[in-house]
Amino acid sequence: MTEAAERSRLLYWAGVALGPIAWGLNLQGVYVLAHFSCEGTRMSGAILSGVLAIVALVGTFISARAVRRSAGAEWSDARGGGPRSFMAWIGVRMGVLFALVIANQLAASLLISPCLR
């Protein structure tokens, strides 16, 4: 497989991979920053959550772009291009889902004091 074909294949998986990775980093990062947030500023977890929600949405947009780019190729491809488009649509939906999960964790971290232990 050529390098360009391998790179374009990764575009279909961007939303599938970036959403869960961003959520996992957010979850662990908020737990790590909770101790320090009690002593200092409370905004460090909010900034981390905001940045990682944007990362999850970037994965969504990359997968959506891959779907849009390959829409015409499905008709010309002898195999139909179905599995690639299916994974890209799954990536779009997973990216949105994990961005919403990160937004919910952001809301919880803003409403609940980190000093309550």
XYZ file of N, CA and C in Angstrom:
351
model
N 0.848 -1.166 0.000
C 0.000 0.000 0.000
C 0.901 1.240 0.000
N 0.554 2.216 -0.800
C 1.352 3.425 -0.890
C 1.159 4.273 0.353
N 2.075 5.207 0.538
C 2.015 6.070 1.723
C 0.809 6.999 1.672
N 0.457 7.481 0.487
C -0.707 8.365 0.358
C -2.000 7.616 0.671
N -2.093 6.367 0.237
C -3.293 5.577 0.529
C -3.389 5.272 2.020
N -2.259 5.015 2.652
C -2.245 4.752 4.093
C -2.651 6.002 4.870
N -2.178 7.165 4.438
C -2.519 8.416 5.108
C -4.008 8.732 4.950
N -4.561 8.460 3.760
C -5.984 8.723 3.559
C -6.840 7.735 4.351
N -6.346 6.537 4.571
C -7.072 5.569 5.385
C -7.141 6.033 6.837
N -6.096 6.676 7.323
C -6.095 7.180 8.696
C -7.114 8.295 8.896
N -7.442 9.022 7.826
C -8.438 10.083 7.941
C -9.806 9.531 8.314
N -10.128 8.337 7.855
C -11.412 7.740 8.178
C -11.495 7.379 9.663
N -10.359 7.075 10.259
C -10.330 6.636 11.651
C -10.097 7.778 12.635
N -9.966 9.004 12.178
C -9.616 10.115 13.060
C -10.651 10.325 14.155
N -11.915 10.335 13.813
C -12.953 10.532 14.822
C -13.078 9.361 15.760
N -12.847 8.160 15.237
C -12.921 6.958 16.069
C -11.804 6.981 17.107
N -10.640 7.475 16.751
C -9.503 7.454 17.661
C -9.410 8.699 18.538
N -9.588 9.876 17.961
C -9.349 11.105 18.718
C -10.386 11.354 19.813
N -11.634 10.981 19.579
C -12.658 11.191 20.599
C -12.378 10.443 21.890
N -12.200 9.116 21.852
C -11.896 8.390 23.082
C -10.559 8.766 23.715
N -9.562 9.066 22.893
C -8.271 9.479 23.449
C -8.427 10.801 24.197
N -9.154 11.755 23.607
C -9.370 13.042 24.266
C -10.153 12.867 25.563
N -11.153 12.005 25.556
C -11.927 11.758 26.777
C -11.060 11.130 27.864
N -10.259 10.137 27.501
C -9.388 9.495 28.482
C -8.384 10.464 29.079
N -7.788 11.303 28.236
C -6.865 12.314 28.744
C -7.575 13.325 29.632
N -8.804 13.682 29.260
C -9.569 14.628 30.070
C -9.890 14.033 31.432
N -10.347 12.803 31.460
C -10.708 12.160 32.714
C -9.508 12.074 33.646
N -8.388 11.606 33.142
C -7.198 11.485 33.976
C -6.635 12.855 34.344
N -6.688 13.794 33.416
C -6.175 15.137 33.694
C -6.969 15.864 34.759
N -8.287 15.720 34.734
C -9.114 16.370 35.751
C -8.836 15.769 37.125
N -8.650 14.449 37.185
C -8.308 13.821 38.462
C -6.948 14.287 38.968
N -5.981 14.433 38.082
C -4.654 14.891 38.487
C -4.706 16.343 38.948
N -5.454 17.169 38.235
C -5.505 18.595 38.561
C -6.429 18.919 39.722
N -7.233 17.974 40.194
C -8.175 18.255 41.280
C -7.445 18.661 42.549
N -6.352 18.001 42.853
C -5.603 18.333 44.070
C -5.024 19.745 43.984
N -4.483 20.087 42.838
C -3.881 21.399 42.667
C -4.943 22.488 42.514
N -6.115 22.137 42.014
C -7.178 23.120 41.836
C -7.732 23.580 43.179
N -7.669 22.741 44.178
C -8.154 23.125 45.494
C -7.251 24.184 46.111
N -5.957 24.085 45.862
C -5.010 25.026 46.439
C -4.923 26.329 45.660
N -5.158 26.276 44.381
C -4.981 27.462 43.542
C -6.225 27.780 42.741
N -6.020 27.971 41.466
C -7.117 28.332 40.572
C -7.958 27.113 40.206
N -9.222 27.321 39.966
C -10.129 26.235 39.587
C -10.266 26.113 38.083
N -9.646 26.985 37.336
C -9.856 27.019 35.892
C -8.957 26.069 35.114
N -7.975 25.450 35.761
C -7.058 24.580 35.024
C -7.788 23.371 34.426
N -8.711 22.774 35.173
C -9.493 21.656 34.647
C -10.439 22.089 33.542
N -10.982 23.288 33.668
C -11.897 23.801 32.645
C -11.159 24.074 31.338
N -9.960 24.601 31.443
C -9.170 24.863 30.242
C -8.785 23.557 29.571
N -8.368 22.574 30.374
C -8.027 21.262 29.831
C -9.226 20.621 29.142
N -10.386 20.684 29.772
C -11.594 20.094 29.180
C -11.983 20.803 27.891
N -11.869 22.110 27.872
C -12.200 22.856 26.659
C -11.291 22.504 25.498
N -10.002 22.400 25.770
C -9.043 22.059 24.716
C -9.291 20.645 24.198
N -9.552 19.712 25.106
C -9.753 18.328 24.675
C -11.105 18.124 23.992
N -12.100 18.923 24.326
C -13.361 18.868 23.581
C -13.147 19.337 22.150
N -12.308 20.336 21.987
C -11.974 20.806 20.640
C -11.209 19.732 19.873
N -10.316 18.994 20.552
C -9.585 17.898 19.907
C -10.560 16.825 19.421
N -11.557 16.483 20.256
C -12.552 15.490 19.847
C -13.345 15.984 18.640
N -13.682 17.265 18.618
C -14.423 17.812 17.480
C -13.564 17.901 16.221
N -12.268 18.100 16.379
C -11.377 18.100 15.222
C -11.367 16.718 14.578
N -11.346 15.669 15.402
C -11.451 14.315 14.865
C -12.756 14.103 14.120
N -13.832 14.686 14.646
C -15.125 14.605 13.980
C -15.075 15.271 12.612
N -14.499 16.447 12.550
C -14.435 17.170 11.280
C -13.523 16.476 10.271
N -12.442 15.859 10.743
C -11.564 15.126 9.832
C -12.303 13.931 9.240
N -13.043 13.196 10.078
C -13.811 12.062 9.568
C -14.916 12.521 8.629
N -15.571 13.632 8.962
C -16.623 14.149 8.090
C -16.052 14.582 6.741
N -14.865 15.144 6.765
C -14.227 15.542 5.509
C -13.865 14.317 4.673
N -13.430 13.248 5.345
C -13.111 12.021 4.624
C -14.362 11.424 3.995
N -15.498 11.500 4.692
C -16.762 11.011 4.126
C -17.127 11.834 2.904
N -17.007 13.123 3.041
C -17.395 14.011 1.946
C -16.495 13.828 0.725
N -15.208 13.621 0.993
C -14.274 13.452 -0.114
C -14.517 12.136 -0.854
N -14.910 11.091 -0.135
C -15.078 9.789 -0.772
C -16.507 9.529 -1.234
N -17.385 10.515 -1.158
C -18.782 10.288 -1.560
C -18.881 9.936 -3.036
N -18.131 10.580 -3.885
C -18.166 10.264 -5.302
C -17.402 8.999 -5.643
N -16.413 8.660 -4.810
C -15.596 7.480 -5.085
C -16.361 6.187 -4.843
N -17.424 6.228 -4.056
C -18.203 5.014 -3.805
C -18.817 4.479 -5.086
N -19.189 5.367 -5.980
C -19.824 4.932 -7.219
C -18.806 4.410 -8.205
N -17.588 4.941 -8.160
C -16.578 4.499 -9.118
C -15.769 3.310 -8.614
N -15.775 3.050 -7.331
C -15.024 1.941 -6.764
C -15.769 0.634 -7.008
N -15.057 -0.375 -7.469
C -15.698 -1.664 -7.762
C -16.194 -2.347 -6.492
N -15.522 -2.090 -5.369
C -15.932 -2.704 -4.111
C -16.996 -1.874 -3.383
N -17.286 -0.688 -3.872
C -18.345 0.121 -3.289
C -17.880 1.115 -2.251
N -16.738 0.915 -1.641
C -16.231 1.862 -0.657
C -17.036 1.884 0.627
N -17.861 0.890 0.854
C -18.741 0.872 2.013
C -18.057 0.838 3.358
N -17.073 -0.048 3.588
C -16.456 -0.112 4.916
C -15.747 1.176 5.313
N -15.095 1.837 4.359
C -14.406 3.085 4.697
C -15.405 4.160 5.086
N -16.473 4.292 4.320
C -17.481 5.300 4.644
C -18.184 4.970 5.953
N -18.412 3.700 6.209
C -19.046 3.301 7.457
C -18.187 3.694 8.652
N -16.880 3.432 8.576
C -15.991 3.792 9.681
C -15.898 5.300 9.833
N -15.937 6.020 8.734
C -15.888 7.477 8.829
C -17.149 8.014 9.497
N -18.317 7.456 9.161
C -19.547 7.903 9.821
C -19.549 7.532 11.297
N -19.021 6.357 11.627
C -18.877 5.986 13.039
C -17.953 6.988 13.731
N -16.883 7.392 13.059
C -15.960 8.383 13.613
C -16.615 9.719 13.865
N -17.477 10.137 12.946
C -18.199 11.401 13.131
C -19.087 11.324 14.366
N -19.819 10.241 14.482
C -20.739 10.106 15.622
C -19.996 9.937 16.942
N -18.894 9.191 16.932
C -18.126 9.010 18.161
C -17.454 10.303 18.593
N -16.970 11.083 17.645
C -16.354 12.362 17.995
C -17.338 13.299 18.657
N -18.559 13.363 18.119
C -19.590 14.211 18.720
C -19.971 13.681 20.096
N -20.128 12.368 20.219
C -20.502 11.773 21.497
C -19.452 12.065 22.568
N -18.193 11.867 22.265
C -17.154 12.098 23.265
C -16.957 13.581 23.547
N -17.201 14.455 22.576
C -17.161 15.892 22.864
C -18.273 16.269 23.841
N -19.443 15.651 23.705
C -20.523 15.902 24.664
C -20.191 15.349 26.051
N -19.542 14.210 26.107
C -19.139 13.647 27.396
C -18.126 14.563 28.072
N -17.176 15.076 27.314
C -16.192 16.002 27.877
C -16.878 17.282 28.338
N -17.864 17.767 27.583
C -18.607 18.966 27.999
C -19.371 18.710 29.293
N -19.921 17.512 29.458
C -20.593 17.183 30.715
C -19.613 17.142 31.874
N -18.433 16.603 31.663
C -17.422 16.603 32.714
C -16.944 18.018 33.015
N -16.900 18.869 32.009
C -16.547 20.266 32.221
C -17.584 20.949 33.098
N -18.856 20.711 32.799
C -19.918 21.311 33.619
C -19.842 20.824 35.065
N -19.571 19.551 35.246
C -19.462 19.012 36.602
C -18.275 19.608 37.333
N -17.159 19.785 36.652
C -15.990 20.349 37.325
C -16.179 21.829 37.654
N -17.037 22.519 36.905
C -17.309 23.915 37.232
C -18.311 24.057 38.377
N -19.210 23.092 38.514
C -20.246 23.185 39.529
C -19.827 22.617 40.886
N -18.968 21.601 40.885
C -18.591 20.930 42.117
C -17.208 21.405 42.521
N -17.065 21.805 43.751
C -15.783 22.271 44.250
C -14.786 21.121 44.334
N -13.568 21.312 43.867
C -12.580 20.229 43.961
C -12.093 19.997 45.384
N -12.402 20.895 46.295
C -11.950 20.759 47.683
C -12.842 19.830 48.498
N -13.949 19.373 47.951
C -14.835 18.468 48.679
C -14.286 17.053 48.594
N -13.662 16.605 49.648
C -13.114 15.243 49.661
C -13.611 14.532 50.884
